[in-house]
Structures are given as C-alpha cells and as structure tokens.
CSV table of C-alpha atoms in Angstrom, one decimal:
chain,number,residue,atom,x,y,z
A,27,MET,CA,-2.0,25.7,-12.2
A,28,SER,CA,-0.3,28.7,-10.6
A,29,ARG,CA,-1.7,28.4,-7.1
A,30,LYS,CA,-1.3,25.6,-4.6
A,31,LEU,CA,-3.2,22.3,-5.2
A,32,GLY,CA,-6.2,22.0,-3.0
A,33,VAL,CA,-6.6,18.3,-1.8
A,34,GLY,CA,-9.5,16.5,-0.3
A,35,PHE,CA,-9.2,13.2,1.5
A,36,ILE,CA,-11.7,10.3,1.4
A,37,GLY,CA,-10.9,8.4,4.5
A,38,SER,CA,-9.9,9.4,8.0
A,39,GLY,CA,-8.0,6.4,9.4
A,40,PHE,CA,-4.3,5.7,10.2
A,41,ASN,CA,-3.4,5.7,6.5
A,42,ALA,CA,-4.9,9.1,5.9
A,43,LYS,CA,-3.0,10.4,8.9
A,44,PHE,CA,0.3,9.0,7.6
A,45,HIS,CA,-0.3,11.0,4.4
A,46,MET,CA,-1.1,14.1,6.5
A,47,GLN,CA,2.2,13.7,8.4
A,48,GLY,CA,4.0,13.3,5.1
A,49,TRP,CA,2.3,16.5,3.9
A,50,ARG,CA,4.7,18.5,6.1
A,51,ALA,CA,7.3,17.9,3.4
A,52,VAL,CA,4.9,19.0,0.6
A,53,ARG,CA,5.3,22.6,-0.5
A,54,ASP,CA,2.8,22.9,-3.5
A,55,ALA,CA,-0.5,21.7,-1.9
A,56,ASP,CA,-2.7,22.1,1.1
A,57,ILE,CA,-5.2,19.6,2.6
A,58,ARG,CA,-8.5,21.4,2.5
A,59,GLY,CA,-11.1,18.7,3.2
A,60,VAL,CA,-11.8,15.3,4.6
A,61,TRP,CA,-14.9,13.1,4.1
A,62,SER,CA,-15.6,9.9,6.1
A,63,PRO,CA,-18.7,7.9,6.6
A,64,SER,CA,-18.3,8.9,10.3
A,65,ALA,CA,-18.8,12.7,10.7
A,66,ALA,CA,-16.9,12.6,14.0
A,67,ASN,CA,-13.9,10.9,12.3
A,68,ALA,CA,-13.9,13.4,9.5
A,69,ALA,CA,-13.9,16.2,11.9
A,70,ALA,CA,-11.1,14.7,13.9
A,71,ALA,CA,-9.0,14.0,10.8
A,72,ALA,CA,-9.5,17.6,9.6
A,73,ALA,CA,-8.6,18.9,13.0
A,74,TYR,CA,-5.4,16.8,12.9
A,75,ALA,CA,-4.5,18.3,9.5
A,76,ARG,CA,-4.9,21.8,10.9
A,77,GLU,CA,-2.9,20.9,13.9
A,78,LEU,CA,0.0,19.8,11.6
A,79,ASP,CA,-0.4,23.1,9.8
A,80,VAL,CA,-0.7,21.3,6.4
A,81,GLY,CA,-3.9,23.1,5.3
A,82,ASP,CA,-7.1,24.7,6.5
A,83,ALA,CA,-8.9,21.4,6.2
A,84,LYS,CA,-12.6,21.1,7.0
A,85,PRO,CA,-14.9,18.1,7.3
A,86,PHE,CA,-17.4,17.5,4.5
A,87,THR,CA,-20.8,15.8,4.8
A,88,SER,CA,-20.5,14.1,1.5
A,89,ILE,CA,-18.0,13.3,-1.3
A,90,ALA,CA,-20.2,15.2,-3.7
A,91,ALA,CA,-19.9,18.4,-1.6
A,92,MET,CA,-16.2,18.0,-1.3
A,93,VAL,CA,-15.7,17.5,-5.1
A,94,ALA,CA,-17.9,20.4,-5.9
A,95,ASP,CA,-16.0,22.8,-3.6
A,96,PRO,CA,-13.9,25.2,-5.8
A,97,ASN,CA,-11.0,24.9,-3.3
A,98,ILE,CA,-10.6,21.2,-4.0
A,99,ASP,CA,-8.5,20.3,-7.1
A,100,ALA,CA,-7.6,16.7,-6.4
A,101,ILE,CA,-8.7,13.8,-4.2
A,102,TRP,CA,-6.7,11.3,-2.2
A,103,ILE,CA,-8.6,8.0,-1.7
A,104,THR,CA,-7.5,6.3,1.5
A,105,GLY,CA,-10.7,4.5,2.6
A,106,PRO,CA,-11.7,0.9,2.7
A,107,ASN,CA,-11.3,-1.4,-0.3
A,108,HIS,CA,-15.0,-2.4,-0.5
A,109,ALA,CA,-16.0,1.3,-0.9
A,110,ARG,CA,-13.5,2.0,-3.7
A,111,ILE,CA,-15.9,1.8,-6.7
A,112,GLU,CA,-18.8,3.5,-4.9
A,113,ASN,CA,-16.5,6.4,-3.9
A,114,ILE,CA,-15.1,6.9,-7.4
A,115,GLU,CA,-18.5,6.6,-9.0
A,116,GLU,CA,-19.7,9.5,-6.8
A,117,ILE,CA,-16.7,11.6,-7.8
A,118,VAL,CA,-17.2,10.9,-11.5
A,119,ASP,CA,-20.9,11.6,-11.3
A,120,VAL,CA,-20.3,15.0,-9.7
A,121,LEU,CA,-17.8,15.9,-12.4
A,122,ALA,CA,-20.2,14.7,-15.2
A,123,ARG,CA,-22.8,17.0,-13.9
A,124,GLY,CA,-20.4,19.9,-14.1
A,125,ARG,CA,-20.2,20.5,-10.4
A,126,GLY,CA,-16.5,20.1,-9.8
A,127,LYS,CA,-13.2,20.8,-11.6
A,128,LEU,CA,-10.7,18.2,-10.4
A,129,VAL,CA,-7.4,17.6,-12.1
A,130,GLY,CA,-6.2,14.5,-10.4
A,131,LEU,CA,-7.3,11.4,-8.4
A,132,ALA,CA,-4.8,9.5,-6.3
A,133,CYS,CA,-5.8,6.1,-4.8
A,134,GLU,CA,-4.2,4.0,-2.1
A,135,LYS,CA,-3.1,0.4,-2.6
A,136,PRO,CA,-4.5,-2.0,-3.7
A,137,LEU,CA,-6.4,-0.3,-6.5
A,138,ALA,CA,-9.3,-2.7,-6.0
A,139,ARG,CA,-10.2,-6.2,-4.7
A,140,ASN,CA,-9.9,-8.0,-8.0
A,141,VAL,CA,-9.1,-7.4,-11.7
A,142,ALA,CA,-12.7,-6.6,-12.7
A,143,GLU,CA,-13.0,-4.0,-10.0
A,144,ALA,CA,-9.6,-2.6,-10.8
A,145,LYS,CA,-10.6,-2.1,-14.5
A,146,ARG,CA,-13.7,-0.4,-13.4
A,147,VAL,CA,-11.7,2.0,-11.3
A,148,ARG,CA,-9.3,2.8,-14.1
A,149,ASP,CA,-12.0,3.3,-16.6
A,150,LEU,CA,-14.1,5.6,-14.4
A,151,ALA,CA,-11.1,7.9,-13.9
A,152,ALA,CA,-10.3,7.8,-17.7
A,153,ARG,CA,-13.9,8.7,-18.4
A,154,ALA,CA,-13.6,11.8,-16.3
A,155,GLU,CA,-10.3,12.6,-18.0
A,156,LEU,CA,-8.4,12.8,-14.7
A,157,LYS,CA,-4.7,12.4,-14.1
A,158,THR,CA,-4.3,9.4,-11.8
A,159,GLY,CA,-1.8,8.4,-9.2
A,160,TYR,CA,-1.4,4.9,-7.7
A,161,LEU,CA,-0.3,5.5,-4.1
A,162,GLU,CA,2.5,2.9,-3.4
A,163,ASN,CA,4.6,4.5,-0.7
A,164,GLN,CA,7.4,1.9,-0.4
A,165,VAL,CA,8.8,2.5,-3.9
A,166,PHE,CA,9.3,6.1,-2.8
A,167,ALA,CA,11.1,5.2,0.5
A,168,PRO,CA,14.4,7.1,0.5
A,169,GLN,CA,16.6,4.1,1.2
A,170,VAL,CA,14.9,2.1,-1.6
A,171,GLU,CA,15.3,4.9,-4.1
A,172,LEU,CA,18.9,5.8,-3.2
A,173,GLY,CA,20.1,2.2,-2.9
A,174,ARG,CA,18.5,1.4,-6.3
A,175,ALA,CA,20.0,4.4,-8.0
A,176,LEU,CA,23.5,3.7,-6.6
A,177,LEU,CA,23.5,0.0,-7.5
A,178,TRP,CA,22.3,0.6,-11.0
A,179,ALA,CA,24.7,3.5,-11.6
A,180,ARG,CA,27.8,1.8,-10.1
A,181,GLY,CA,27.3,-2.0,-9.8
A,182,ALA,CA,25.1,-2.7,-12.8
A,183,ALA,CA,26.9,-0.3,-15.1
A,184,ALA,CA,30.2,-2.1,-14.3
A,185,THR,CA,29.2,-5.7,-14.0
A,186,GLY,CA,25.7,-6.2,-15.4
A,187,ARG,CA,22.0,-5.8,-14.4
A,188,PRO,CA,20.7,-7.1,-11.0
A,189,TYR,CA,19.0,-10.6,-11.1
A,190,LEU,CA,17.3,-11.1,-7.8
A,191,ALA,CA,15.2,-8.8,-5.7
A,192,ARG,CA,13.5,-9.6,-2.4
A,193,ALA,CA,10.9,-7.6,-0.4
A,194,ALA,CA,8.8,-8.2,2.7
A,195,GLU,CA,6.3,-6.4,4.8
A,196,GLU,CA,5.5,-8.0,8.2
A,197,HIS,CA,3.6,-7.0,11.3
A,198,SER,CA,1.2,-8.5,13.8
A,199,GLY,CA,-2.1,-7.6,12.1
A,200,PRO,CA,-4.2,-4.6,10.9
A,201,HIS,CA,-5.8,-2.0,13.0
A,202,MET,CA,-9.4,-2.2,11.8
A,203,PRO,CA,-11.9,-5.0,11.5
A,204,TRP,CA,-12.6,-4.7,7.8
A,205,PHE,CA,-9.0,-5.5,6.9
A,206,TRP,CA,-9.5,-9.0,8.5
A,207,ARG,CA,-12.7,-9.8,6.5
A,208,GLY,CA,-12.0,-11.4,3.1
A,209,ALA,CA,-15.2,-10.3,1.5
A,210,LEU,CA,-14.6,-6.6,2.4
A,211,GLN,CA,-10.9,-6.4,1.9
A,212,GLY,CA,-10.7,-8.7,-1.1
A,213,GLY,CA,-8.6,-11.4,0.6
A,214,GLY,CA,-6.1,-11.6,3.5
A,215,VAL,CA,-2.5,-10.5,3.9
A,216,LEU,CA,-1.7,-11.2,0.2
A,217,ASN,CA,-4.2,-8.7,-1.1
A,218,ASP,CA,-3.5,-6.2,1.8
A,219,MET,CA,0.3,-6.1,1.7
A,220,MET,CA,1.7,-8.2,-1.2
A,221,CYS,CA,0.7,-5.2,-3.4
A,222,HIS,CA,3.7,-3.4,-1.8
A,223,SER,CA,6.3,-6.1,-2.1
A,224,ALA,CA,5.3,-7.4,-5.5
A,225,LEU,CA,5.8,-3.9,-6.9
A,226,VAL,CA,9.0,-3.2,-4.9
A,227,VAL,CA,10.8,-6.2,-6.4
A,228,ARG,CA,9.8,-5.2,-9.9
A,229,HIS,CA,10.8,-1.6,-9.3
A,230,LEU,CA,14.2,-2.7,-8.0
A,231,LEU,CA,14.8,-4.9,-11.0
A,232,THR,CA,13.9,-2.1,-13.4
A,233,GLN,CA,16.6,0.3,-14.6
A,234,PRO,CA,16.0,3.8,-13.3
A,235,GLY,CA,14.3,5.9,-16.1
A,236,ALA,CA,13.0,2.8,-17.9
A,237,PRO,CA,9.3,1.8,-17.7
A,238,LEU,CA,8.1,-1.2,-15.6
A,239,ALA,CA,7.1,-2.8,-18.8
A,240,THR,CA,10.8,-3.5,-19.6
A,241,VAL,CA,10.6,-6.2,-16.8
A,242,ARG,CA,7.6,-8.4,-17.6
A,243,PRO,CA,6.2,-11.1,-15.3
A,244,LYS,CA,6.2,-14.5,-17.1
A,245,ARG,CA,5.5,-17.1,-14.3
A,246,VAL,CA,4.1,-16.8,-10.8
A,247,THR,CA,4.3,-19.2,-7.9
A,248,ALA,CA,2.5,-18.4,-4.6
A,249,HIS,CA,1.6,-20.0,-1.3
A,250,ILE,CA,-0.9,-18.8,1.4
A,251,ALA,CA,-1.4,-20.0,4.9
A,252,SER,CA,-2.9,-19.2,8.2
A,253,LEU,CA,-0.1,-19.7,10.7
A,254,LYS,CA,-1.4,-17.9,13.8
A,255,TRP,CA,-4.9,-16.4,13.7
A,256,THR,CA,-6.8,-19.6,13.1
A,257,ARG,CA,-5.3,-21.3,16.2
A,258,PRO,CA,-8.3,-21.4,18.6
A,259,ALA,CA,-6.8,-19.2,21.3
A,260,TYR,CA,-5.9,-16.5,18.8
A,261,ALA,CA,-9.1,-16.8,16.8
A,262,LYS,CA,-10.9,-16.1,20.1
A,263,GLN,CA,-8.6,-13.2,20.9
A,264,LEU,CA,-9.1,-11.7,17.5
A,265,ARG,CA,-12.9,-12.0,17.7
A,266,ALA,CA,-12.9,-10.3,21.1
A,267,ARG,CA,-10.7,-7.4,19.8
A,268,MET,CA,-12.3,-6.9,16.4
A,269,GLY,CA,-15.9,-7.9,17.0
A,270,LYS,CA,-18.2,-10.8,16.2
A,271,ALA,CA,-18.0,-10.2,12.4
A,272,VAL,CA,-14.3,-11.3,12.5
A,273,ASP,CA,-14.4,-15.0,13.3
A,274,TYR,CA,-11.4,-16.9,12.0
A,275,ALA,CA,-12.8,-20.1,13.4
A,276,LYS,CA,-15.5,-19.9,10.7
A,277,ALA,CA,-14.3,-17.5,8.0
A,278,PRO,CA,-10.5,-17.2,8.0
A,279,ALA,CA,-8.2,-15.3,5.7
A,280,GLU,CA,-4.5,-16.0,5.2
A,281,ASP,CA,-2.0,-14.3,7.6
A,282,PHE,CA,1.1,-15.4,5.6
A,283,ALA,CA,1.8,-15.3,1.9
A,284,SER,CA,4.9,-15.9,-0.3
A,285,LEU,CA,5.3,-15.1,-4.0
A,286,MET,CA,8.0,-15.8,-6.5
A,287,ILE,CA,7.8,-13.9,-9.9
A,288,GLU,CA,9.9,-14.9,-12.8
A,289,PHE,CA,10.4,-11.9,-15.0
A,290,GLU,CA,11.7,-11.5,-18.6
A,291,THR,CA,13.6,-8.3,-19.4
A,292,ASP,CA,13.9,-6.3,-22.6
A,293,ASP,CA,17.6,-7.1,-22.7
A,294,GLY,CA,16.9,-10.8,-22.8
A,295,HIS,CA,17.6,-11.8,-19.2
A,296,THR,CA,15.5,-13.9,-16.7
A,297,VAL,CA,15.4,-12.2,-13.3
A,298,ILE,CA,13.6,-13.2,-10.1
A,299,GLY,CA,11.5,-11.4,-7.6
A,300,GLU,CA,10.7,-12.9,-4.2
A,301,ALA,CA,8.2,-11.4,-1.8
A,302,THR,CA,6.7,-12.4,1.5
A,303,THR,CA,4.0,-10.8,3.7
A,304,SER,CA,2.7,-11.6,7.2
A,305,TRP,CA,0.2,-10.6,9.8
A,306,SER,CA,1.8,-13.2,12.1
A,307,PHE,CA,5.1,-11.5,12.7
A,308,VAL,CA,5.7,-10.5,16.3
A,309,GLY,CA,8.7,-8.2,16.8
A,310,PRO,CA,9.1,-4.6,17.9
A,311,GLY,CA,6.6,-3.5,15.2
A,312,LEU,CA,6.2,-3.1,11.5
A,313,ARG,CA,9.2,-4.4,9.5
A,314,LEU,CA,9.7,-3.4,5.9
A,315,SER,CA,12.7,-5.0,4.2
A,316,ALA,CA,14.2,-5.3,0.7
A,317,GLU,CA,17.3,-6.7,-1.0
A,318,LEU,CA,18.7,-6.3,-4.5
A,319,LEU,CA,21.5,-8.6,-5.7
A,320,GLY,CA,23.6,-8.6,-8.8
A,321,PRO,CA,26.8,-10.1,-10.2
A,322,GLU,CA,29.2,-8.2,-7.9
A,323,TYR,CA,27.0,-6.1,-5.6
A,324,SER,CA,24.0,-6.2,-3.2
A,325,MET,CA,21.9,-3.8,-1.1
A,326,THR,CA,19.7,-4.4,2.0
A,327,TRP,CA,17.0,-2.3,3.7
A,328,ASN,CA,15.3,-3.0,7.0
A,329,THR,CA,13.2,-0.3,8.7
A,330,LEU,CA,13.8,-1.7,12.2
A,331,GLU,CA,17.5,-1.1,11.8
A,332,SER,CA,16.7,2.6,12.4
A,333,GLY,CA,19.8,3.9,14.0
A,334,LEU,CA,17.9,4.9,17.1
A,335,LYS,CA,17.1,2.6,20.0
A,336,LEU,CA,15.7,3.1,23.5
A,337,PHE,CA,15.9,0.8,26.5
A,338,PHE,CA,13.2,0.7,29.2
A,339,SER,CA,13.6,-1.5,32.3
A,340,ARG,CA,10.8,-3.5,33.8
A,341,GLU,CA,10.4,-0.7,36.3
A,342,VAL,CA,9.1,1.6,33.6
A,343,ARG,CA,5.3,1.5,33.4
A,344,GLY,CA,3.1,3.2,30.9
A,345,ALA,CA,0.2,2.9,28.5
A,346,GLN,CA,0.4,0.9,25.3
A,347,GLY,CA,0.9,2.9,22.1
A,348,GLU,CA,2.6,3.3,18.8
A,349,ASP,CA,4.9,6.2,19.6
A,350,LEU,CA,8.1,4.3,18.7
A,351,VAL,CA,7.1,2.4,15.6
A,352,GLU,CA,3.9,1.5,13.7
A,353,LYS,CA,2.2,-1.8,15.0
A,354,GLN,CA,4.4,-1.6,18.2
A,355,ASN,CA,4.2,-4.8,20.2
A,356,ALA,CA,6.0,-3.9,23.4
A,357,GLU,CA,6.9,-1.1,25.7
A,358,LEU,CA,9.8,-2.6,27.6
A,359,GLY,CA,13.3,-3.7,26.7
A,360,LEU,CA,15.5,-2.6,23.8
A,361,MET,CA,13.3,-0.9,21.3
A,362,PRO,CA,14.0,0.5,17.8
A,363,VAL,CA,12.6,3.9,17.0
A,364,VAL,CA,11.7,5.1,13.5
A,365,ALA,CA,12.1,8.8,14.1
A,366,ASN,CA,10.0,10.0,11.1
A,367,GLU,CA,7.9,7.1,9.8
A,368,ALA,CA,6.1,9.2,7.1
A,369,ALA,CA,9.6,9.9,5.6
A,370,ALA,CA,11.1,6.4,6.2
A,371,TYR,CA,8.1,4.6,4.6
A,372,GLY,CA,8.0,6.9,1.6
A,373,TYR,CA,4.8,8.9,2.2
A,374,GLU,CA,6.6,12.3,2.1
A,375,ALA,CA,8.3,11.6,-1.3
A,376,GLU,CA,5.2,9.9,-2.7
A,377,ASP,CA,2.8,12.8,-1.8
A,378,ARG,CA,5.3,15.4,-3.0
A,379,HIS,CA,5.6,13.6,-6.4
A,380,PHE,CA,1.9,13.2,-7.1
A,381,VAL,CA,1.1,16.8,-6.1
A,382,ARG,CA,3.7,17.9,-8.6
A,383,ALA,CA,2.4,15.5,-11.2
A,384,PHE,CA,-1.1,16.8,-10.8
A,385,LEU,CA,0.2,20.4,-11.1
A,386,GLY,CA,1.8,19.3,-14.4
A,387,ARG,CA,5.4,19.7,-13.2
A,388,GLU,CA,6.3,15.9,-13.3
A,389,THR,CA,5.1,12.8,-15.2
A,390,PRO,CA,3.2,10.5,-12.8
A,391,ARG,CA,5.5,7.6,-12.0
A,392,LEU,CA,2.6,5.3,-11.1
A,393,THR,CA,-0.9,5.6,-12.6
A,394,PHE,CA,-4.1,3.5,-12.3
A,395,ASP,CA,-2.7,1.4,-15.1
A,396,ASP,CA,0.1,0.4,-12.8
A,397,GLY,CA,-2.3,-0.3,-10.0
A,398,LEU,CA,-4.3,-2.6,-12.3
A,399,GLU,CA,-1.2,-4.5,-13.2
A,400,VAL,CA,-0.4,-5.0,-9.5
A,401,VAL,CA,-3.9,-6.4,-8.9
A,402,ARG,CA,-3.4,-8.7,-11.9
A,403,ILE,CA,-0.3,-10.1,-10.2
A,404,LEU,CA,-2.0,-10.5,-6.9
A,405,MET,CA,-4.9,-12.4,-8.4
A,406,ALA,CA,-2.5,-14.6,-10.4
A,407,ALA,CA,-0.8,-15.3,-7.0
A,408,TYR,CA,-4.1,-16.3,-5.4
A,409,MET,CA,-4.8,-18.6,-8.4
A,410,SER,CA,-1.4,-20.2,-8.1
A,411,ALA,CA,-1.9,-20.7,-4.3
A,412,GLU,CA,-5.3,-22.3,-4.8
A,413,GLN,CA,-4.1,-24.6,-7.7
A,414,ARG,CA,-0.9,-25.4,-5.8
A,415,LYS,CA,1.3,-24.9,-8.9
A,416,THR,CA,3.3,-22.4,-11.0
A,417,LEU,CA,1.2,-20.5,-13.5
A,418,PRO,CA,2.1,-18.6,-16.6
A,419,PHE,CA,1.3,-14.9,-16.5
A,420,PRO,CA,-1.3,-13.9,-17.2
A,421,PRO,CA,-3.2,-17.2,-16.5
A,422,LYS,CA,-6.5,-17.9,-18.2
A,423,GLY,CA,-9.6,-16.6,-16.5
A,424,LEU,CA,-7.7,-13.9,-14.6
A,425,ASP,CA,-10.2,-11.1,-15.4
A,426,ALA,CA,-13.1,-12.8,-13.8
A,427,PHE,CA,-11.3,-14.5,-10.9
A,428,VAL,CA,-12.3,-13.9,-7.3
A,429,PRO,CA,-10.1,-15.6,-4.6
A,430,ALA,CA,-11.7,-18.2,-2.4
A,431,VAL,CA,-10.7,-16.1,0.6
A,432,ALA,CA,-12.8,-13.2,-0.7
A,433,LYS,CA,-15.7,-15.6,-1.3
A,434,GLY,CA,-15.5,-17.0,2.2
A,435,SER,CA,-14.8,-20.6,0.9
A,436,TRP,CA,-11.1,-20.9,1.7
A,437,THR,CA,-10.0,-23.6,4.1
A,438,PRO,CA,-6.5,-23.3,5.6
C-alpha cells in the first residue's frame, strides 16, 4: 500500500483515547472513523482525534458503514469484551458481501472472555484473510523493550539466560460499570489485567528475535480473592458509583489475582514467571512494574518512578481528575507525573508497529494466535484458583471452561 493506512475505531472510551494520543507518534496512518453504540460518544471521540490532528476522523452510524468506506483500510477494536464476537462478525459479514477491502484487524486485550470465544475471534479473522494484531501495549513499553534488549545482549550473553520474571499492574478499579461485571467482562481483575502481566513475563524470558513458543508454559498456579470491594462499605460505594447492576454484595468478582507460571525453554531450562494484578491498590494512580533476573544481572521498571514529581499543599484546591497519572487517587501532597502516558505505557510503539505490519513493512509481533494463547493461560489460571492446586498446562477441559466469576457463581 503506497498511501497512508486509513484506520477506523470500534469503541470510544478511555482505551480508544489512549490509542489516539499514541497516534501522534504514528507517521504512516490516519484515524478516519469511529463507531460506538452511543452516537454522541462516537462524535466526541472523532472530534478528539481531529483535535489531536491524527486524522480527519468522522463518526459512523454502524460498523458496516465504516468497514464499507473506501477510506478505511484497517480496524482497531477497543470496545467491551462482551461485544467482541458480535463486532467481528459484522466486520466479516460486510467483507464477505464484497462491501469493504480491509487489510488488517487489531484487537485490544483480552482477545475474548474464554477460550471458545477466542477461537471464534481468531477463526473469523482467518476466514476473512485479514492480517491480525493483538494489542498488548505493555510489551511495547520503551523501558521494557530497552531493558530486555540490554540484559539479553550483555548479561545473558555473558552469564546465561534469565530465569525469573515478575510483572504487575495495579490500580484502584476500572472506569466503566461493565468491567466490574463478571458475565460481561469475562471475570474480574484476572481476566481484565493479568493478560498484560502474563504476557510480559513470558516476553521478558524470551530471547529477542525468538518466538514466544521457545518459552512454553508447563504448570500454572493461581489464586484469586476479593480483598476490598466486597467489604460492605465499599460494596455500597461501588454500587452508588457504578449503578445497581454492579452489586458486589450479591455478584462479586475478584479484585486481586496472583499467578505463577513454570516455563520450559527450548534450551532445556526451567524458568519462572510471577504476575500479580489488583483493583484494590490505592496509591497515586496506575502502577505498572516488571523485573527480570538472571545469574549476574537484573532489571526493574515502575511507572510511578517517573522522574517528575509535583507537590501541592493542603491550601491548593481543585477538581478531581487524571491529569497527572491514569487512575489518579489524590490531588494533594507529593505526586508523581507520567509526562506522556501513551508513550510510557507502550501505545505509541504498539500502534506504530501494527500500522507498519498492516502496510506490509514489518512482520506482526503479536497476532490473534498469541491473543488466544494468552486467554488459554488466563483460563488455566482461573481453573487453578477454583481447584486450589497447581495444574499442568494445558489442563483438561480448558476449551469449554468458563470461570465461576463469569457465571456469577463465585463466592469469595
């Protein structure tokens, strides 16, 4: 393709806006459309893209209309998990009727709510012969990429491969009600955020240039809990904030999860990945962190160690917001500032890569096959947590498994 890639967005929420911010570092594509179930939200998101000068985006009244538009060459799916299959089915149907000419389809994490749905998503894209991109921003974070490259090039080359990786994503809870509802989202914090950390530890333990398949999961041990949001006072607070459909006194989801993955490598080593996620972390805001350890070296990453801090005394008064860091929890005191969150969290590099991949200039680093593999690990983790034991990977019955949290039958 000689011209710029024309991209349409399904979804108009905070995730879509992070991608739009990241688009300021993308040279080879323009955002030309947005569809949302809410016409007002679609119009607002399209206006936001135009304000950022990342494309002459316009709102569309349907996915079909956006796919059929000759100015749209690829779709970025950033909408809710429970709409994933429905959205992709509409895309594929339009293409099957010859009313669009897409080259690529990129989808936010997780690829689906369970293995059966993830396979459906992958197969639909394959049927339409689309290039695919699994949108996992944290493996594209600059500090993760540079730290991994340097440790493998210097430390591992001199003293042997790394053997332990840790990753965590922690904040005080999602923005929108559907995230909190197990049936819609597919679970709780494990499904929502462990998809990041489980892939990051595997990525760190994989030699740059080698496929993820060279580091294979063999055993999985997981634990889930509700540490904060089922306490009566907080369940009441959550219901008041998110609406009556989010009632953690009756239908809770986990707000904490831990996962240990034992991997087997192609060069005959056993290596370990440790991951934790939380909706019950109360600090300045979103905290992403990672570590990689080897025989004579280590690396650490923490987004709240940003290098920029502001202090506001108690005399400073202002409205609540997220102008310093995502999921900001305070406006007073000593506050870290993440100056460019879209770059720090990996959105810029991620979007730049997948645009180039869809243009045929790079090989996609993560496809829907990789997204399916992540879902398989997440579902194995739920199985381990429910059975309270370590499981071999893949465990029996994985393809048909639906977590108790997603079925509304989980009791903390």
